[in-house]
C-alpha cells in the first residue's frame, strides 16, 4: 500500500499552508458567483487552469456567458484584462504588436498588442485564419512574443481564455492540432437551469452585478499559489495510473491519434492544482479522474469510421477509465 504524506508538513518556500490556500481560492470562487450563476464546477476548473499556468478553450453557443466569465475572473484578481476580437481580416501583428519608427529618437519602438496582458480573452478565435491563430502559439507556450526579431516577455500572471463557436457554424476555421494542444482544458459553459436563469434576471434588474465585483486576491498571492502547486505530492502509483490512461488512448482501436507526453504533463499539473484548490498537499485518484475529460477531449483524434458510427471522444475516455484499475491509496 502507498502512503500519503502529512498535510501539515511545513515548507519554508510556501507563503500559505494548504488550508489558507483553500480559503483564498474559495473566496475567489464565491466572489465570481455573484456574477456567474450555477456554474461552480466551471469556476473551479477555471481556477485550476490558472493555478497550473495553463489556458482554456471555451466552446459553446453565443450568449451563455463566456466573455462575462473572463471579465469576472480578471476583476476578482485585480489583473489587467485585454480582449482580442478575432475576425477574418485580423493580422498577426494586430495581436502581438508592431515596431514603429520614432523620428525624434531615430529608433524603432515596440507598440505592444492586446496579447500583452494578464488575463486575455481571445474571443471567437476560430473566426480568423490559421496564420493569425498561430500568433498565439509562442505566447501560450513560451510566455513571450517575437516581433521583428526581438523577443519580449509577457507579464505574469499570463492566462488566455479563448472562446470559439461550434465548428458547424458558418465562417469558422478549425484550430490546428498543434494549437489545440496548447490549451490545458477544453470546456463548455452550457445553458443555465430554469431557476438559475430566473436568478440571472433578478440580478440584472437595475444594474449588472459585475459592476459590484471587487478584487479578493492580489497578483502576488496568485503567483505564490502558482508556485505552491509544485509542492503538491503525487504518489508514484498515481503517476503510473495517469500514464496508463494516456497509453490506452494511443492503443484504442477507435483512436487515430492519442494523447502526447504534453498531455500527460498537463494532467499531472492540473491534478496538483486541483488538490491545492481542495486544500490538500497530495493528489487523490479522483482528482485525476475528474480532470481526464477536459484535459484530453481536444487532444484525441478518432478514426473516420468511429466518427461515422457516432462515437465521441468522451465515450472513448469513459471506456478507458473504466478499464484502467484505480490504485488504492491509504492514508
CSV table of C-alpha atoms in Angstrom, one decimal:
chain,number,residue,atom,x,y,z
A,1,UNK,CA,0.0,0.0,0.0
A,2,UNK,CA,1.1,3.6,-0.7
A,3,UNK,CA,1.1,6.2,2.0
A,4,UNK,CA,0.1,9.9,1.8
A,5,UNK,CA,2.5,12.5,3.3
A,6,UNK,CA,1.4,14.6,6.3
A,7,UNK,CA,-0.5,17.6,5.1
A,8,UNK,CA,0.8,19.6,8.0
A,9,UNK,CA,4.4,19.3,6.9
A,10,UNK,CA,6.0,22.8,6.7
A,11,UNK,CA,7.8,24.1,3.7
A,12,UNK,CA,9.9,27.3,4.1
A,13,UNK,CA,9.2,28.2,0.4
A,14,UNK,CA,5.4,28.3,0.8
A,15,UNK,CA,3.7,31.5,1.8
A,16,UNK,CA,0.5,29.7,2.8
A,17,UNK,CA,-0.3,26.4,4.3
A,18,UNK,CA,-2.8,24.4,2.3
A,19,UNK,CA,-5.8,25.4,4.5
A,20,UNK,CA,-5.0,29.1,3.9
A,21,UNK,CA,-4.7,28.4,0.1
A,22,UNK,CA,-8.1,26.7,0.1
A,23,UNK,CA,-9.6,29.7,1.9
A,24,UNK,CA,-8.2,32.2,-0.6
A,25,UNK,CA,-9.4,30.2,-3.6
A,26,UNK,CA,-12.8,29.6,-2.0
A,27,UNK,CA,-13.3,33.4,-1.5
A,28,UNK,CA,-12.4,33.9,-5.2
A,29,UNK,CA,-15.0,31.4,-6.3
A,30,UNK,CA,-17.7,32.9,-4.1
A,31,UNK,CA,-16.8,36.4,-5.5
A,32,UNK,CA,-17.2,35.2,-9.0
A,33,UNK,CA,-20.5,33.5,-8.2
A,34,UNK,CA,-22.0,37.0,-7.6
A,35,UNK,CA,-21.9,37.3,-11.5
A,36,UNK,CA,-21.8,33.7,-12.8
A,37,UNK,CA,-24.8,31.8,-11.6
A,38,UNK,CA,-25.0,28.0,-11.2
A,39,UNK,CA,-21.6,27.2,-12.7
A,40,UNK,CA,-19.4,26.4,-9.6
A,41,UNK,CA,-17.7,23.4,-11.3
A,42,UNK,CA,-16.8,25.6,-14.3
A,43,UNK,CA,-15.4,28.2,-11.9
A,44,UNK,CA,-13.3,25.6,-10.1
A,45,UNK,CA,-11.8,24.2,-13.3
A,46,UNK,CA,-11.1,27.7,-14.5
A,47,UNK,CA,-9.1,28.4,-11.3
A,48,UNK,CA,-7.3,25.0,-11.7
A,49,UNK,CA,-6.1,26.0,-15.1
A,50,UNK,CA,-4.9,29.4,-13.8
A,51,UNK,CA,-3.1,27.8,-10.9
A,52,UNK,CA,-1.4,25.3,-13.3
A,53,UNK,CA,-0.4,28.1,-15.6
A,54,UNK,CA,-2.5,26.6,-18.4
A,55,UNK,CA,-5.0,28.1,-20.8
A,56,UNK,CA,-8.6,27.3,-21.5
A,57,UNK,CA,-10.6,26.9,-24.7
A,58,UNK,CA,-14.4,27.5,-24.2
A,59,UNK,CA,-16.6,26.2,-27.0
A,60,UNK,CA,-20.3,27.0,-26.8
A,61,UNK,CA,-23.1,28.9,-28.5
A,62,UNK,CA,-23.1,32.7,-28.2
A,63,UNK,CA,-24.7,34.3,-25.2
A,64,UNK,CA,-24.1,31.8,-22.4
A,65,UNK,CA,-21.6,34.0,-20.5
A,66,UNK,CA,-18.2,33.1,-21.9
A,67,UNK,CA,-17.0,36.7,-22.1
A,68,UNK,CA,-18.5,37.6,-18.7
A,69,UNK,CA,-16.6,34.7,-17.1
A,70,UNK,CA,-13.3,36.1,-18.2
A,71,UNK,CA,-14.1,39.6,-17.2
A,72,UNK,CA,-15.3,38.5,-13.7
A,73,UNK,CA,-12.1,36.5,-13.2
A,74,UNK,CA,-9.9,39.5,-14.1
A,75,UNK,CA,-11.8,41.8,-11.7
A,76,UNK,CA,-11.6,39.3,-8.9
A,77,UNK,CA,-7.8,39.0,-9.2
A,78,UNK,CA,-7.1,42.7,-9.9
A,79,UNK,CA,-5.4,41.7,-13.1
A,80,UNK,CA,-5.1,43.6,-16.4
A,81,UNK,CA,-7.8,42.5,-18.8
A,82,UNK,CA,-7.3,42.6,-22.5
A,83,UNK,CA,-9.6,41.4,-25.3
A,84,UNK,CA,-8.8,40.3,-28.8
A,85,UNK,CA,-11.8,40.1,-31.1
A,86,UNK,CA,-10.9,37.6,-33.9
A,87,UNK,CA,-12.2,38.4,-37.3
A,88,UNK,CA,-11.4,37.0,-40.8
A,89,UNK,CA,-9.2,40.1,-41.6
A,90,UNK,CA,-7.2,40.1,-38.4
A,91,UNK,CA,-3.4,40.0,-38.9
A,92,UNK,CA,-0.8,38.5,-36.6
A,93,UNK,CA,0.6,42.0,-35.9
A,94,UNK,CA,-2.8,43.0,-34.7
A,95,UNK,CA,-2.3,40.5,-31.8
A,96,UNK,CA,1.4,40.8,-31.0
A,97,UNK,CA,2.1,44.4,-31.7
A,98,UNK,CA,4.3,46.3,-34.1
A,99,UNK,CA,7.6,48.2,-34.2
A,100,UNK,CA,7.2,51.8,-35.3
A,101,UNK,CA,10.0,54.3,-36.2
A,102,UNK,CA,10.2,57.3,-33.9
A,103,UNK,CA,11.6,60.2,-35.9
A,104,UNK,CA,12.6,62.1,-32.7
A,105,UNK,CA,14.7,59.3,-31.3
A,106,UNK,CA,15.5,57.8,-34.7
A,107,UNK,CA,14.9,54.4,-33.3
A,108,UNK,CA,12.2,51.7,-33.7
A,109,UNK,CA,9.9,51.5,-30.7
A,110,UNK,CA,7.7,48.5,-29.9
A,111,UNK,CA,4.0,49.1,-29.5
A,112,UNK,CA,2.5,46.1,-27.8
A,113,UNK,CA,-0.7,44.5,-29.0
A,114,UNK,CA,-3.6,43.1,-26.9
A,115,UNK,CA,-1.8,39.8,-26.2
A,116,UNK,CA,0.4,41.8,-23.8
A,117,UNK,CA,-2.0,41.4,-20.8
A,118,UNK,CA,-2.5,39.3,-17.7
A,119,UNK,CA,-6.0,37.9,-18.3
A,120,UNK,CA,-6.5,37.8,-22.1
A,121,UNK,CA,-9.8,37.0,-23.8
A,122,UNK,CA,-9.3,35.6,-27.3
A,123,UNK,CA,-12.9,36.0,-28.5
A,124,UNK,CA,-14.2,33.7,-31.3
A,125,UNK,CA,-10.6,32.5,-32.0
A,126,UNK,CA,-11.8,30.2,-34.8
A,127,UNK,CA,-13.2,33.1,-36.9
A,128,UNK,CA,-9.8,34.1,-38.1
A,129,UNK,CA,-7.3,32.4,-40.5
A,130,UNK,CA,-4.8,29.7,-39.3
A,131,UNK,CA,-1.9,32.1,-39.9
A,132,UNK,CA,-3.3,34.6,-37.4
A,133,UNK,CA,-4.3,31.8,-35.0
A,134,UNK,CA,-0.6,30.7,-34.9
A,135,UNK,CA,0.3,34.1,-33.5
A,136,UNK,CA,-1.0,32.8,-30.1
A,137,UNK,CA,1.3,29.7,-30.2
A,138,UNK,CA,4.5,31.3,-28.8
A,139,UNK,CA,2.7,33.4,-26.3
A,140,UNK,CA,0.8,30.5,-24.8
A,141,UNK,CA,3.7,28.1,-24.8
A,142,UNK,CA,6.7,30.3,-24.1
A,143,UNK,CA,5.2,33.2,-22.3
A,144,UNK,CA,6.8,35.6,-24.8
A,145,UNK,CA,6.3,37.1,-28.2
A,146,UNK,CA,8.7,37.8,-31.0
A,147,UNK,CA,8.3,40.9,-33.2
A,148,UNK,CA,10.8,41.9,-35.9
A,149,UNK,CA,13.4,39.5,-34.5
A,150,UNK,CA,13.1,40.8,-30.9
A,151,UNK,CA,11.6,38.7,-28.1
A,152,UNK,CA,9.5,40.4,-25.4
A,153,UNK,CA,8.4,38.6,-22.2
A,154,UNK,CA,4.8,38.7,-21.3
A,155,UNK,CA,3.6,39.8,-17.8
A,156,UNK,CA,3.0,37.3,-15.1
A,157,UNK,CA,0.4,36.0,-14.4
A,158,UNK,CA,-0.5,35.4,-18.0
A,159,UNK,CA,-3.7,33.5,-18.8
A,160,UNK,CA,-5.5,33.1,-22.1
A,161,UNK,CA,-9.2,32.1,-22.2
A,162,UNK,CA,-10.2,31.6,-25.8
A,163,UNK,CA,-13.7,31.2,-27.0
A,164,UNK,CA,-14.9,29.6,-30.1
A,165,UNK,CA,-18.2,28.9,-31.8
A,166,UNK,CA,-19.1,25.3,-32.6
A,167,UNK,CA,-17.5,24.2,-35.9
A,168,UNK,CA,-20.8,23.7,-37.6
A,169,UNK,CA,-21.3,27.5,-37.5
A,170,UNK,CA,-20.6,29.4,-40.7
A,171,UNK,CA,-17.3,31.3,-41.1
A,172,UNK,CA,-15.2,29.2,-38.7
A,173,UNK,CA,-11.7,27.8,-39.2
A,174,UNK,CA,-10.9,24.7,-37.2
A,175,UNK,CA,-8.0,25.2,-34.9
A,176,UNK,CA,-4.9,23.0,-35.9
A,177,UNK,CA,-3.9,20.2,-33.6
A,178,UNK,CA,-0.7,22.0,-32.6
A,179,UNK,CA,-2.6,24.9,-31.2
A,180,UNK,CA,-5.3,22.8,-29.6
A,181,UNK,CA,-2.6,21.0,-27.7
A,182,UNK,CA,-1.5,24.3,-26.1
A,183,UNK,CA,-4.8,24.6,-24.2
A,184,UNK,CA,-4.9,22.8,-20.8
A,185,UNK,CA,-8.7,22.4,-20.9
A,186,UNK,CA,-11.5,22.5,-23.4
A,187,UNK,CA,-14.7,23.3,-21.6
A,188,UNK,CA,-18.4,24.1,-22.3
A,189,UNK,CA,-20.5,26.6,-20.4
A,190,UNK,CA,-23.9,25.1,-21.1
A,191,UNK,CA,-27.3,26.7,-20.7
A,192,UNK,CA,-28.5,27.5,-17.1
A,193,UNK,CA,-31.3,25.7,-15.4
A,194,UNK,CA,-34.7,27.3,-15.2
A,195,UNK,CA,-34.3,28.7,-11.6
A,196,UNK,CA,-30.7,29.8,-12.4
A,197,UNK,CA,-31.9,31.8,-15.4
A,198,UNK,CA,-34.6,33.4,-13.3
A,199,UNK,CA,-31.9,34.3,-10.7
A,200,UNK,CA,-29.9,35.9,-13.5
A,201,UNK,CA,-32.9,38.1,-14.5
A,202,UNK,CA,-33.3,39.1,-10.8
A,203,UNK,CA,-29.7,40.2,-10.5
A,204,UNK,CA,-29.9,42.2,-13.7
A,205,UNK,CA,-33.0,44.2,-12.5
A,206,UNK,CA,-31.3,47.6,-12.1
A,207,UNK,CA,-27.6,47.1,-13.0
A,208,UNK,CA,-25.1,44.4,-13.9
A,209,UNK,CA,-23.6,42.6,-11.0
A,210,UNK,CA,-20.1,42.7,-12.5
A,211,UNK,CA,-20.1,46.4,-11.6
A,212,UNK,CA,-20.0,45.4,-7.9
A,213,UNK,CA,-17.2,42.8,-8.2
A,214,UNK,CA,-14.2,43.8,-6.1
A,215,UNK,CA,-10.7,42.1,-6.1
A,216,UNK,CA,-10.3,39.4,-3.5
A,217,UNK,CA,-6.9,38.1,-4.5
A,218,UNK,CA,-3.8,40.1,-5.4
A,219,UNK,CA,-1.4,39.2,-8.2
A,220,UNK,CA,1.3,38.5,-5.6
A,221,UNK,CA,-1.0,36.0,-3.9
A,222,UNK,CA,-1.8,34.3,-7.2
A,223,UNK,CA,1.9,34.0,-8.1
A,224,UNK,CA,2.6,32.4,-4.7
A,225,UNK,CA,-0.3,29.9,-5.2
A,226,UNK,CA,1.0,29.0,-8.7
A,227,UNK,CA,4.4,28.2,-7.1
A,228,UNK,CA,2.7,26.3,-4.3
A,229,UNK,CA,1.1,23.9,-6.9
A,230,UNK,CA,4.6,22.3,-7.4
A,231,UNK,CA,4.7,21.4,-3.7
A,232,UNK,CA,1.7,19.1,-4.1
A,233,UNK,CA,2.7,15.5,-3.9
A,234,UNK,CA,1.7,12.7,-6.3
A,235,UNK,CA,2.4,9.2,-5.3
A,236,UNK,CA,4.3,7.0,-7.9
A,237,UNK,CA,1.3,4.6,-8.4
A,238,UNK,CA,-0.8,7.6,-9.3
A,239,UNK,CA,1.7,8.7,-11.9
A,240,UNK,CA,1.6,5.2,-13.3
A,241,UNK,CA,-2.2,5.3,-13.3
A,242,UNK,CA,-2.1,8.6,-15.2
A,243,UNK,CA,0.3,7.4,-17.8
A,244,UNK,CA,-1.6,4.2,-18.3
A,245,UNK,CA,-4.7,6.1,-19.2
A,246,UNK,CA,-2.6,8.1,-21.7
A,247,UNK,CA,-1.1,4.9,-23.2
A,248,UNK,CA,-4.6,3.4,-23.6
A,249,UNK,CA,-5.6,6.4,-25.7
A,250,UNK,CA,-2.8,5.6,-28.1
A,251,UNK,CA,-3.7,1.9,-28.3
A,252,UNK,CA,-7.5,2.3,-28.5
A,253,UNK,CA,-9.0,0.7,-31.6
A,254,UNK,CA,-11.1,3.7,-32.5
A,255,UNK,CA,-8.4,6.3,-31.9
A,256,UNK,CA,-6.2,7.6,-34.8
A,257,UNK,CA,-4.1,10.0,-32.7
A,258,UNK,CA,-3.7,9.6,-28.9
A,259,UNK,CA,-2.6,11.9,-26.2
A,260,UNK,CA,1.0,13.1,-26.4
A,261,UNK,CA,3.5,13.5,-23.5
A,262,UNK,CA,2.5,17.1,-23.3
A,263,UNK,CA,-1.0,15.9,-22.4
A,264,UNK,CA,0.5,13.7,-19.6
A,265,UNK,CA,2.3,16.7,-18.2
A,266,UNK,CA,-0.8,18.8,-18.5
A,267,UNK,CA,-2.9,16.4,-16.5
A,268,UNK,CA,-0.2,16.0,-13.9
A,269,UNK,CA,0.0,19.7,-13.1
A,270,UNK,CA,-3.8,20.1,-13.3
A,271,UNK,CA,-4.3,17.3,-10.7
A,272,UNK,CA,-1.8,19.1,-8.5
A,273,UNK,CA,-3.7,22.4,-8.8
A,274,UNK,CA,-7.0,20.7,-8.2
A,275,UNK,CA,-5.6,19.2,-4.9
A,276,UNK,CA,-4.4,22.6,-3.9
A,277,UNK,CA,-7.9,24.0,-4.6
A,278,UNK,CA,-9.3,21.4,-2.2
A,279,UNK,CA,-6.7,22.3,0.5
A,280,UNK,CA,-4.7,19.1,0.2
A,281,UNK,CA,-0.9,18.6,-0.1
A,282,UNK,CA,-1.4,15.4,-2.1
A,283,UNK,CA,-3.2,14.2,-5.1
A,284,UNK,CA,-6.0,11.5,-5.0
A,285,UNK,CA,-7.2,9.3,-7.8
A,286,UNK,CA,-10.5,11.2,-8.0
A,287,UNK,CA,-8.5,14.4,-8.8
A,288,UNK,CA,-7.1,12.7,-11.9
A,289,UNK,CA,-10.4,11.1,-12.9
A,290,UNK,CA,-12.3,14.3,-12.7
A,291,UNK,CA,-9.9,16.1,-15.0
A,292,UNK,CA,-9.2,13.5,-17.7
A,293,UNK,CA,-12.1,14.5,-20.0
A,294,UNK,CA,-11.5,18.3,-20.0
A,295,UNK,CA,-7.7,17.7,-20.4
A,296,UNK,CA,-7.8,15.1,-23.1
A,297,UNK,CA,-11.0,15.7,-25.1
A,298,UNK,CA,-9.3,18.1,-27.5
A,299,UNK,CA,-6.1,16.1,-27.8
A,300,UNK,CA,-7.5,12.9,-29.3
A,301,UNK,CA,-8.4,12.3,-33.0
A,302,UNK,CA,-10.8,9.5,-33.7
A,303,UNK,CA,-10.6,7.3,-36.8
A,304,UNK,CA,-13.1,8.3,-39.6
A,305,UNK,CA,-15.1,5.1,-39.2
A,306,UNK,CA,-15.6,5.8,-35.5
A,307,UNK,CA,-16.9,9.3,-36.2
A,308,UNK,CA,-19.2,7.8,-38.8
A,309,UNK,CA,-20.6,5.5,-36.2
A,310,UNK,CA,-21.4,8.5,-33.9
A,311,UNK,CA,-18.7,7.6,-31.3
A,312,UNK,CA,-17.4,10.6,-29.4
A,313,UNK,CA,-14.0,11.2,-27.7
A,314,UNK,CA,-15.8,11.5,-24.4
A,315,UNK,CA,-17.3,8.0,-24.7
A,316,UNK,CA,-13.8,6.6,-25.5
A,317,UNK,CA,-12.3,8.3,-22.4
A,318,UNK,CA,-15.1,6.9,-20.2
A,319,UNK,CA,-14.4,3.4,-21.6
A,320,UNK,CA,-10.7,3.8,-20.9
A,321,UNK,CA,-11.2,5.0,-17.4
A,322,UNK,CA,-13.4,2.0,-16.6
A,323,UNK,CA,-10.8,-0.4,-17.9
A,324,UNK,CA,-7.8,1.0,-16.0
A,325,UNK,CA,-7.6,-0.1,-12.4
A,326,UNK,CA,-7.6,2.7,-9.9
A,327,UNK,CA,-4.6,2.4,-7.4
A,328,UNK,CA,-5.5,2.1,-3.7
A,329,UNK,CA,-4.2,5.0,-1.7
A,330,UNK,CA,-4.4,4.6,2.1
A,331,UNK,CA,-3.6,7.4,4.5
